[in-house]
PDB file of C-alpha atoms in Angstrom:
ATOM      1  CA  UNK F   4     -27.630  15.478  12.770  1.00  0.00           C
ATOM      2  CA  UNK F   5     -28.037  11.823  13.209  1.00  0.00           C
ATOM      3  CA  UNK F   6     -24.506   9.901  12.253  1.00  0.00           C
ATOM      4  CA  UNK F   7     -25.092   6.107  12.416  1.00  0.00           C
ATOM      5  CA  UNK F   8     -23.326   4.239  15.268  1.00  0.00           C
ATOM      6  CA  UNK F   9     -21.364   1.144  15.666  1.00  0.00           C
ATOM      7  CA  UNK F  10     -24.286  -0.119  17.671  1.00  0.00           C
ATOM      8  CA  UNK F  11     -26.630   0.282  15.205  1.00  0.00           C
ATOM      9  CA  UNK F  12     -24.734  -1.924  12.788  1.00  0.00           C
ATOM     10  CA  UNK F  13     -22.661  -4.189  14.586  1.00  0.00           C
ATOM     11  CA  UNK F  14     -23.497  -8.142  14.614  1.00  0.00           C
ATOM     12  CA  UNK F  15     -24.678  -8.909  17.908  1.00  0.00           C
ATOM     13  CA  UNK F  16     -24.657 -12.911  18.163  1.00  0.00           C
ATOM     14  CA  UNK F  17     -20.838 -13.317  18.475  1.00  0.00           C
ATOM     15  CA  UNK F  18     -19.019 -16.488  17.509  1.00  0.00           C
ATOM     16  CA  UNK F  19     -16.072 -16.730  20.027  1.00  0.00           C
ATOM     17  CA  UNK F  20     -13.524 -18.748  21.782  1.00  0.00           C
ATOM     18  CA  UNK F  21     -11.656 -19.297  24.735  1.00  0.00           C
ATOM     19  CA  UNK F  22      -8.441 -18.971  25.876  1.00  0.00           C
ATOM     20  CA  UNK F  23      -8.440 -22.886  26.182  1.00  0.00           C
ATOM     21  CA  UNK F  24     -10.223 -23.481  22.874  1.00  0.00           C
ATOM     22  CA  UNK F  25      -7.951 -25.980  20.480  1.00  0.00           C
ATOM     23  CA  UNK F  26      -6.552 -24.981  17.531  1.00  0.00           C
ATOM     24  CA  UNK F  27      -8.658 -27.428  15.663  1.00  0.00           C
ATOM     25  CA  UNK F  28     -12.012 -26.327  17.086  1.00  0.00           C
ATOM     26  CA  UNK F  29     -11.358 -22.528  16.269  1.00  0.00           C
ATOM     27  CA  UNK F  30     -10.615 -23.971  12.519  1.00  0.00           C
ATOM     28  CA  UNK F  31     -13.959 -25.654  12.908  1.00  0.00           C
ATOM     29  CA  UNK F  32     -15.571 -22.813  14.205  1.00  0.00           C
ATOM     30  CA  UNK F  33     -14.819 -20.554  11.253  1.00  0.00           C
ATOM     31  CA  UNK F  34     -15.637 -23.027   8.737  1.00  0.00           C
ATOM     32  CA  UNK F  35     -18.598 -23.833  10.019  1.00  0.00           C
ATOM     33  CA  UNK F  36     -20.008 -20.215  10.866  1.00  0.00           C
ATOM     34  CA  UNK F  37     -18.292 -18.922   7.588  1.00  0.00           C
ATOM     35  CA  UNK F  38     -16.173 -16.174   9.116  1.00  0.00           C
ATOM     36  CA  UNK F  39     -13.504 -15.238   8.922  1.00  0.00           C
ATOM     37  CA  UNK F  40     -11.927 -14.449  12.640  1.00  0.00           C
ATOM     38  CA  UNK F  41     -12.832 -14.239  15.814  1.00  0.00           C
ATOM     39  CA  UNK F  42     -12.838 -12.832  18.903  1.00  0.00           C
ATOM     40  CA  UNK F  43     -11.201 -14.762  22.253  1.00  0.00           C
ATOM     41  CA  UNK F  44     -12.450 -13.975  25.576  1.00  0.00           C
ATOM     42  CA  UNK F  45     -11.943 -14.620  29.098  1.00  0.00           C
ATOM     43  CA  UNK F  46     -14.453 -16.106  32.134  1.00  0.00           C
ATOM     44  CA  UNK F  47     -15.918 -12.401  32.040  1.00  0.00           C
ATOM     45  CA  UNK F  48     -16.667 -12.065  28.712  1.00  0.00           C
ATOM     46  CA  UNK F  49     -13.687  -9.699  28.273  1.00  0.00           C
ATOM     47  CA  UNK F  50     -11.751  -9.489  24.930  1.00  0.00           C
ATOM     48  CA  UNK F  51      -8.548 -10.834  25.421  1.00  0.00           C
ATOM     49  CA  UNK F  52      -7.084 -11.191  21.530  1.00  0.00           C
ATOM     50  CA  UNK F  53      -8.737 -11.723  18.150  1.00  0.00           C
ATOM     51  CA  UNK F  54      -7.918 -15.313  16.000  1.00  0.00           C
ATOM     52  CA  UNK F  55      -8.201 -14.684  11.624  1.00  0.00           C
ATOM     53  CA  UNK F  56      -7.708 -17.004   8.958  1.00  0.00           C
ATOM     54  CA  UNK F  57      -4.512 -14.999   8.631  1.00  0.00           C
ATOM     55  CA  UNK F  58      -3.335 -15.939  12.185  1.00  0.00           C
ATOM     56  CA  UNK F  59      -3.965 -20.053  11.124  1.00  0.00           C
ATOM     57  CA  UNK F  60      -2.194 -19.748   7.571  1.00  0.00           C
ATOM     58  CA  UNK F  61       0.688 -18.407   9.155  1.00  0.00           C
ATOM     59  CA  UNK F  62       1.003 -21.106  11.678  1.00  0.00           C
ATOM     60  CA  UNK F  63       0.506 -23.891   9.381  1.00  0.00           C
ATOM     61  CA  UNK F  64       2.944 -21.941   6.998  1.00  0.00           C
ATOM     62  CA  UNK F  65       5.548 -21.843  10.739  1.00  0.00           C
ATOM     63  CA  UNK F  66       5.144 -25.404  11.309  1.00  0.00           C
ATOM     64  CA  UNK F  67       5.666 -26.030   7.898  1.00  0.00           C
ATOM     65  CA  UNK F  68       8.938 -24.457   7.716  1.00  0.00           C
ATOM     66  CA  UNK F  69      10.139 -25.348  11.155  1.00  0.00           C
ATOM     67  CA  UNK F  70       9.061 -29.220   9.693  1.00  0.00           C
ATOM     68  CA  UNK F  71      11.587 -28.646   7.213  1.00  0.00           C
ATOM     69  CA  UNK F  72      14.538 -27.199   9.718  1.00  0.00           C
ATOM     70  CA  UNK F  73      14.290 -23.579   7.994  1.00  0.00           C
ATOM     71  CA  UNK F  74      15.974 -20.910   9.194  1.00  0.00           C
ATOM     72  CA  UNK F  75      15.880 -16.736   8.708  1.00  0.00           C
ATOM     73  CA  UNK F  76      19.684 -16.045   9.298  1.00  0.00           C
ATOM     74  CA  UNK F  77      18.906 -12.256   9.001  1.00  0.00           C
ATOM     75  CA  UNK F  78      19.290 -10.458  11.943  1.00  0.00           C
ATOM     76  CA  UNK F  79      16.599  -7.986  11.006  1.00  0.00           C
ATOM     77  CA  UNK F  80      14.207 -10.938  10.918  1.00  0.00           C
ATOM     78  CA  UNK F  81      14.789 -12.346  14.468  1.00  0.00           C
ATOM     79  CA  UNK F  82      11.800 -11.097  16.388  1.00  0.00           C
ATOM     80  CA  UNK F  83       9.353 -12.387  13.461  1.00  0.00           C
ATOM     81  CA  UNK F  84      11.270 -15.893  13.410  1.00  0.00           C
ATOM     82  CA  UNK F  85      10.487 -15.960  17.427  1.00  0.00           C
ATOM     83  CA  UNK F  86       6.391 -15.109  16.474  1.00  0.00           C
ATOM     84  CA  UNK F  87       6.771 -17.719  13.763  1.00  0.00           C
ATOM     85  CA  UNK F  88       7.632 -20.033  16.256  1.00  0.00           C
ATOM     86  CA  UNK F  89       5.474 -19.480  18.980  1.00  0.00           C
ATOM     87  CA  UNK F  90       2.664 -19.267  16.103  1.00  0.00           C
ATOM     88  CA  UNK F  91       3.795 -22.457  14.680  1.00  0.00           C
ATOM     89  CA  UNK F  92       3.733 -24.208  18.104  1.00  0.00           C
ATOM     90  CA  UNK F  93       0.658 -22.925  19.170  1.00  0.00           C
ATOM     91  CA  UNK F  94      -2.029 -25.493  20.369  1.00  0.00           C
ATOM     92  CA  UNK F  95      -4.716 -23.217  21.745  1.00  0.00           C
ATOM     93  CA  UNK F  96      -6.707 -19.505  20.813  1.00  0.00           C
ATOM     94  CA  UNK F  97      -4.624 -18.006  23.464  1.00  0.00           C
ATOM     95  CA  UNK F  98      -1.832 -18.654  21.823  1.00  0.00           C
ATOM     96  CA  UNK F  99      -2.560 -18.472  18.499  1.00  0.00           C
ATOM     97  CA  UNK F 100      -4.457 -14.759  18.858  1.00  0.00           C
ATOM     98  CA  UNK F 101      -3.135 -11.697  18.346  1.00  0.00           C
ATOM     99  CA  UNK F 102      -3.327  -9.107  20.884  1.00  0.00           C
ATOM    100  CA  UNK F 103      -3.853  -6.735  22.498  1.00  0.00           C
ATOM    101  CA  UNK F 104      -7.532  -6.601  21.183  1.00  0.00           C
ATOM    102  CA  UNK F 105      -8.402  -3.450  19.164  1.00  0.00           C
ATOM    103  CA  UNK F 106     -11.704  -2.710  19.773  1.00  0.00           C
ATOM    104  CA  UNK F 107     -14.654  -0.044  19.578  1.00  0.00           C
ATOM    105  CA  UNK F 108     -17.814   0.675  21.949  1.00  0.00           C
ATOM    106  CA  UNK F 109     -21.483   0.861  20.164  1.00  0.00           C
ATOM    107  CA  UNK F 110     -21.801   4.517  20.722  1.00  0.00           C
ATOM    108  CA  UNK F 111     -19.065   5.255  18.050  1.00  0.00           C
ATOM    109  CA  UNK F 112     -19.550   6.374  15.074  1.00  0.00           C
ATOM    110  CA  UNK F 113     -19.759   3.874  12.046  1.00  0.00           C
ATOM    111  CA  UNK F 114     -16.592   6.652  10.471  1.00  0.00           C
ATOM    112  CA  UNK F 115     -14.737   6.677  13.269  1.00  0.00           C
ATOM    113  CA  UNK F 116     -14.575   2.545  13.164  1.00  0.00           C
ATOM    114  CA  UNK F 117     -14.285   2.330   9.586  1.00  0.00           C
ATOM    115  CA  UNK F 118     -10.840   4.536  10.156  1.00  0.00           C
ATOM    116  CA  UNK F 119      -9.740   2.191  13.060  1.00  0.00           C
ATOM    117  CA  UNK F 120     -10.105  -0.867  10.618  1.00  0.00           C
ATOM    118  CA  UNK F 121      -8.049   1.090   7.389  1.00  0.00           C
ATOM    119  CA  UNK F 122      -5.076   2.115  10.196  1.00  0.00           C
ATOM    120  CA  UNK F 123      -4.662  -0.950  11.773  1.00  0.00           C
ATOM    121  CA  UNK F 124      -5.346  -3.037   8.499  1.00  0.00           C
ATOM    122  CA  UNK F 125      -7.694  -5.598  10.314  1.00  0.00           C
ATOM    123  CA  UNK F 126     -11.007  -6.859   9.158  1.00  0.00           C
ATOM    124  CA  UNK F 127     -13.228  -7.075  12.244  1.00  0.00           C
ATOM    125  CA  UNK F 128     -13.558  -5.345  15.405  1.00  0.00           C
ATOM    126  CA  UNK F 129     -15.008  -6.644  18.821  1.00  0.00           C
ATOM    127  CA  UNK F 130     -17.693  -4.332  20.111  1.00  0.00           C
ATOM    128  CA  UNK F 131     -17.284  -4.017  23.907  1.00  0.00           C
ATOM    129  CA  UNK F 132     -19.500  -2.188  26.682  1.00  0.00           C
ATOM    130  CA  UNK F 133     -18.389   0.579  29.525  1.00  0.00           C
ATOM    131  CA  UNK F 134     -16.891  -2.466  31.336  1.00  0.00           C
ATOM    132  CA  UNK F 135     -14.881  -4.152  28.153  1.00  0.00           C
ATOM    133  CA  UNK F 136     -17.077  -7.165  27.758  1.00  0.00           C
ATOM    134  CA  UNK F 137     -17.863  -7.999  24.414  1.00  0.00           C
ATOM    135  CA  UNK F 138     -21.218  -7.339  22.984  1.00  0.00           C
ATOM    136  CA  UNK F 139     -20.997  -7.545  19.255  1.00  0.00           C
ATOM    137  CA  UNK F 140     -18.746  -7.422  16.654  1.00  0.00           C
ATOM    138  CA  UNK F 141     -18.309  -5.290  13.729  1.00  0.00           C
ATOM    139  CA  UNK F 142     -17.440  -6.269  10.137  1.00  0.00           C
ATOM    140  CA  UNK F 143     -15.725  -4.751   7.364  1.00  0.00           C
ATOM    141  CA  UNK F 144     -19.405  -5.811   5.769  1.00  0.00           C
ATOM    142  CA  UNK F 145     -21.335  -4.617   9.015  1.00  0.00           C
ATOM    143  CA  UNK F 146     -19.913  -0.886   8.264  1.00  0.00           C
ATOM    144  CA  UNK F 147     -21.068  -0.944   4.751  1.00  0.00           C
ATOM    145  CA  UNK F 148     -24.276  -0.944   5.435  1.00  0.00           C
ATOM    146  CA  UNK F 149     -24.692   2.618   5.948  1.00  0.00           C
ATOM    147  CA  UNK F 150     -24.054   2.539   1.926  1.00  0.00           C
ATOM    148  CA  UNK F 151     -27.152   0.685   1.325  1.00  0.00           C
ATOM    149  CA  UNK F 152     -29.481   3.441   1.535  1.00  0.00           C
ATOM    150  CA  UNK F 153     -31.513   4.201  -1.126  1.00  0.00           C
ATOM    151  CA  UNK F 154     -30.951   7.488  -2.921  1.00  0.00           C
ATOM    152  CA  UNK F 155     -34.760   8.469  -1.994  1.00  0.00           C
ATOM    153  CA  UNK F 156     -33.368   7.602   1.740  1.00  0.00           C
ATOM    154  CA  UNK F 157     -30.256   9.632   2.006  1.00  0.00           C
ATOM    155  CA  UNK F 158     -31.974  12.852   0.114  1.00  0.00           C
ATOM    156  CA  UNK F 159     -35.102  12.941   2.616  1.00  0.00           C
ATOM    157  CA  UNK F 160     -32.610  12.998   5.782  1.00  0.00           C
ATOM    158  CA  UNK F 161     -30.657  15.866   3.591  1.00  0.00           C
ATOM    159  CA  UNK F 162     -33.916  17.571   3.448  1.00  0.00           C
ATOM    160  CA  UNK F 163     -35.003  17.262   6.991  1.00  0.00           C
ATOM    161  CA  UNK F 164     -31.570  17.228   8.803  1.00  0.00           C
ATOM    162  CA  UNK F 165     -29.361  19.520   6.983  1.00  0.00           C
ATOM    163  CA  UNK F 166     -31.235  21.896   5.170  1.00  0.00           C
ATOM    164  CA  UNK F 167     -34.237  22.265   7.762  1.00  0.00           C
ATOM    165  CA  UNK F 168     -32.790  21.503  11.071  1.00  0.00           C
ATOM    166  CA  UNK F 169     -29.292  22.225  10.831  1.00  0.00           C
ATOM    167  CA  UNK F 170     -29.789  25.304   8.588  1.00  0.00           C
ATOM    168  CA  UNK F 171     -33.088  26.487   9.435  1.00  0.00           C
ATOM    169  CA  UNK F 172     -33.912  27.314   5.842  1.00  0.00           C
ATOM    170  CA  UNK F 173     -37.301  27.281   4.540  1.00  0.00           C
ATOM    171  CA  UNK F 174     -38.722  24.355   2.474  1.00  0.00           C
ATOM    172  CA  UNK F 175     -37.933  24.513  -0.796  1.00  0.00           C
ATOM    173  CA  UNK F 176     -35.255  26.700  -0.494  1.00  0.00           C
ATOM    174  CA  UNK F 177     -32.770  24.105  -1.450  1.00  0.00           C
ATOM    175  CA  UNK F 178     -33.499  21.390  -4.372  1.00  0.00           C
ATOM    176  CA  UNK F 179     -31.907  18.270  -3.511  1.00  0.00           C
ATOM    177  CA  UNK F 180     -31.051  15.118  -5.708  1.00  0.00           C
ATOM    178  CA  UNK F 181     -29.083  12.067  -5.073  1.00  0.00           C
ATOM    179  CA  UNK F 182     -28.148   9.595  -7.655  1.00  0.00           C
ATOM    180  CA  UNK F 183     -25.987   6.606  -7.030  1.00  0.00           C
ATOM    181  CA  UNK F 184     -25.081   8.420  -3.582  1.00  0.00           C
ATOM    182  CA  UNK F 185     -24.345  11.446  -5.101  1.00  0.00           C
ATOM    183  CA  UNK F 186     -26.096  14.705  -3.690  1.00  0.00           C
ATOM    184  CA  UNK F 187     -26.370  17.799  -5.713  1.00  0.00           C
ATOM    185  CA  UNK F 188     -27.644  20.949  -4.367  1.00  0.00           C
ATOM    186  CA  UNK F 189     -29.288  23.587  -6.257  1.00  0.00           C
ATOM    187  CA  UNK F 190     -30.804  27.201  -4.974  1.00  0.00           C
ATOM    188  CA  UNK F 191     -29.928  30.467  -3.272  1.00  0.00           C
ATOM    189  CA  UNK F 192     -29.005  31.191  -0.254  1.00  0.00           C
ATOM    190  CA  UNK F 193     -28.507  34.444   2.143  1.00  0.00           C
ATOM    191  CA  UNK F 194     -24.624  34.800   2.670  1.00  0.00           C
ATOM    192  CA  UNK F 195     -21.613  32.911   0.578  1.00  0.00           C
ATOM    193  CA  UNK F 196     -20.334  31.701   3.798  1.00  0.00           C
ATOM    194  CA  UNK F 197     -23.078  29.095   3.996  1.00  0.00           C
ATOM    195  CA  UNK F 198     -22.472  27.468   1.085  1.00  0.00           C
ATOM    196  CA  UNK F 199     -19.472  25.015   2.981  1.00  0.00           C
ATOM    197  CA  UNK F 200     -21.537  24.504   5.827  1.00  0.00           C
ATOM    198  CA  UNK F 201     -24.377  23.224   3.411  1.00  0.00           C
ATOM    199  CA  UNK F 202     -21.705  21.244   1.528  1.00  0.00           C
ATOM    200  CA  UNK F 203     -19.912  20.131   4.473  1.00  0.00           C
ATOM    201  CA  UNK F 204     -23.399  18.673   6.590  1.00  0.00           C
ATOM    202  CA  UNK F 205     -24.300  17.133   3.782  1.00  0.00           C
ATOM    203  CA  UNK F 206     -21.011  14.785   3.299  1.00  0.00           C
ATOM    204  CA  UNK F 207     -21.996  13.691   7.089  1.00  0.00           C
ATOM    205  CA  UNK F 208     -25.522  11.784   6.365  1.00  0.00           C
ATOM    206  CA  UNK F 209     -24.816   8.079   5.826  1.00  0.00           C
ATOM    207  CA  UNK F 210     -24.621   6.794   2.716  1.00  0.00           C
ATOM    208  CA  UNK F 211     -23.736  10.097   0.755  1.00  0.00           C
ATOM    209  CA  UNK F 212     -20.157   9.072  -1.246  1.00  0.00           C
ATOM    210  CA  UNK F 213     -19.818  12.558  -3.130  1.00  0.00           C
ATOM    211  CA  UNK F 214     -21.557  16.342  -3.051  1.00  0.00           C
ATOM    212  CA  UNK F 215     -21.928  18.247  -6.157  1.00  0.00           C
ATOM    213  CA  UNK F 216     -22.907  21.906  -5.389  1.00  0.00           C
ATOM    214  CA  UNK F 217     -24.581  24.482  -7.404  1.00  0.00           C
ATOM    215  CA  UNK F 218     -25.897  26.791  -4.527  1.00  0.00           C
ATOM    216  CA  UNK F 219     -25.303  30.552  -4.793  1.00  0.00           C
ATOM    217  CA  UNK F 220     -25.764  33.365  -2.756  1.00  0.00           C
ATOM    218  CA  UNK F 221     -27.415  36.948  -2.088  1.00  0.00           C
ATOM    219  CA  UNK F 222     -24.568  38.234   0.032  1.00  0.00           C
ATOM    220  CA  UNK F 223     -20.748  37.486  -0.146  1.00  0.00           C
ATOM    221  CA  UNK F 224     -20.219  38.145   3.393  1.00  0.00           C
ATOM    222  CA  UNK F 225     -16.417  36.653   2.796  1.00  0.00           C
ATOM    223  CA  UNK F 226     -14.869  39.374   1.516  1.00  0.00           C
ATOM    224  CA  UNK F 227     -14.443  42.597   4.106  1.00  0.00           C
ATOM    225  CA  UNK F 228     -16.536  45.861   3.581  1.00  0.00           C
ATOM    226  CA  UNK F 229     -14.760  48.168   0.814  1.00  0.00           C
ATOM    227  CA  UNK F 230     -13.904  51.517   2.499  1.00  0.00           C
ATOM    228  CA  UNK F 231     -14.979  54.378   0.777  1.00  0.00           C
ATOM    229  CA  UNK F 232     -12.857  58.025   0.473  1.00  0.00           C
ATOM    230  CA  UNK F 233     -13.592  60.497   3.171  1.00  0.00           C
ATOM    231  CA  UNK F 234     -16.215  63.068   2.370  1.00  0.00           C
ATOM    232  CA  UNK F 235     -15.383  65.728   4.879  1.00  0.00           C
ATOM    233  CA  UNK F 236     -15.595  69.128   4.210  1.00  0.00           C
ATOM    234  CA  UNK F 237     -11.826  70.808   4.391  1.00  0.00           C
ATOM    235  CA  UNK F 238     -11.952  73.347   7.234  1.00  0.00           C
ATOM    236  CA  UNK F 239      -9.784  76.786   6.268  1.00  0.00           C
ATOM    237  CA  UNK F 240      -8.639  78.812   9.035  1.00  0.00           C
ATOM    238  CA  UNK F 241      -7.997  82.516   8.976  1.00  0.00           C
ATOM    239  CA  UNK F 242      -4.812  83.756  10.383  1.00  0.00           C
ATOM    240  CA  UNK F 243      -5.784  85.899  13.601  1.00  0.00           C
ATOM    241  CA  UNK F 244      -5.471  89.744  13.959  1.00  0.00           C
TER     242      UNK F 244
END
């Protein structure tokens, strides 16, 4: 089954920085490209860190407070008072960016990147090659895309993908429909036990958000053969003479 890939939807003319860059050109930078972060790199291209609005709020925010002589007393809130700092004294991308870099390679699938964002709560992710330069970048928005597909779209590659090259079943076999993302399958097949693999392919294409299933079956090859009372004829022997 074809699964889109990071590659496929990543943005490949980068907006970046340098380690060097001022602060004030990276604010410039992602007011004047409207984004939102961005990725810093070093002499090779490699990702060394990744700059957000978030990361320049919170070090006008530090310098604000250290401005006023503010202090956390708690001990539990050391370490983040000694980020604070460094954040609010920060002069360059290299040391205003977070790090280390989280990124993906373009052969990945779209899912697998999407997950990466959600557990690591970050809105962008630097697309890199086999030697960690940077090629692209990915976007919350970027990953979306798969979600564009029209309904007609997303039930043809059900069609021609799941039902006929995954499943080998004959046309018409299966009626598919998609509305709003939504698949429902209708028909019979052979055994019960390939109703989940039906259902389960067909949550994989891109741009499917839900599966209703109607399918049913000739066979229910999920429940084991029923074993039937012995028919043997009872042997009587004769006492011997």
């Amino acid at each position: 089954m074809k699964t889109s890939k990071v590659g496929e939807v990543m943005t490949s003319e980068v907006i970046g920085a340098r380690q060097e860059t001022p602060f004030k050109d990276v604010a410039q930078l992602l007011a004047r490209h409207r984004i939102s972060g961005l990725p810093v790199v070093d002499a090779d291209d490699k990702v060394l860190g990744v700059i957000s609005e978030t990361d320049l709020i919170r070090r006008q925010a530090a310098k604000a407070e250290r401005d006023r002589g503010g202090r956390f007393r708690l001990p539990a809130l050391r370490r983040k008072v000694r980020i604070s700092t460094a954040k609010a004294r920060a002069m360059t991308a290299g040391q205003l960016m977070s790090t280390p870099a989280i990124t993906v390679h373009p052969e990945q699938p779209v899912a697998d990147a999407a997950r990466v964002m959600e557990r690591h709560h970050i809105e962008r992710l630097p697309v890199v090659d086999e030697e960690d330069r940077l090629i692209g970048i990915a976007t919350r928005r970027d990953l979306l895309r798969v979600f564009l597909r029209t309904d007609e779209e997303i039930r043809q590659e059900i069609i021609d993908e799941v039902m006929t090259r995954a499943m080998c079943l004959p046309p018409h076999t299966i009626i598919v429909s998609v509305h709003d993302g939504t698949a429902t399958l209708e028909g019979r097949l052979e055994r019960r036990s390939d109703i989940p693999v039906a259902v389960q392919l067909t949550w994989r294409v891109d741009g499917v958000v839900g599966v209703m299933s109607s399918l049913t079956f000739r066979i229910d090859d999920t429940r084991p053969p029923e074993k039937h009372p012995s028919r043997r004829v009872a042997h009587h022997w004769l006492p011997e003479r």
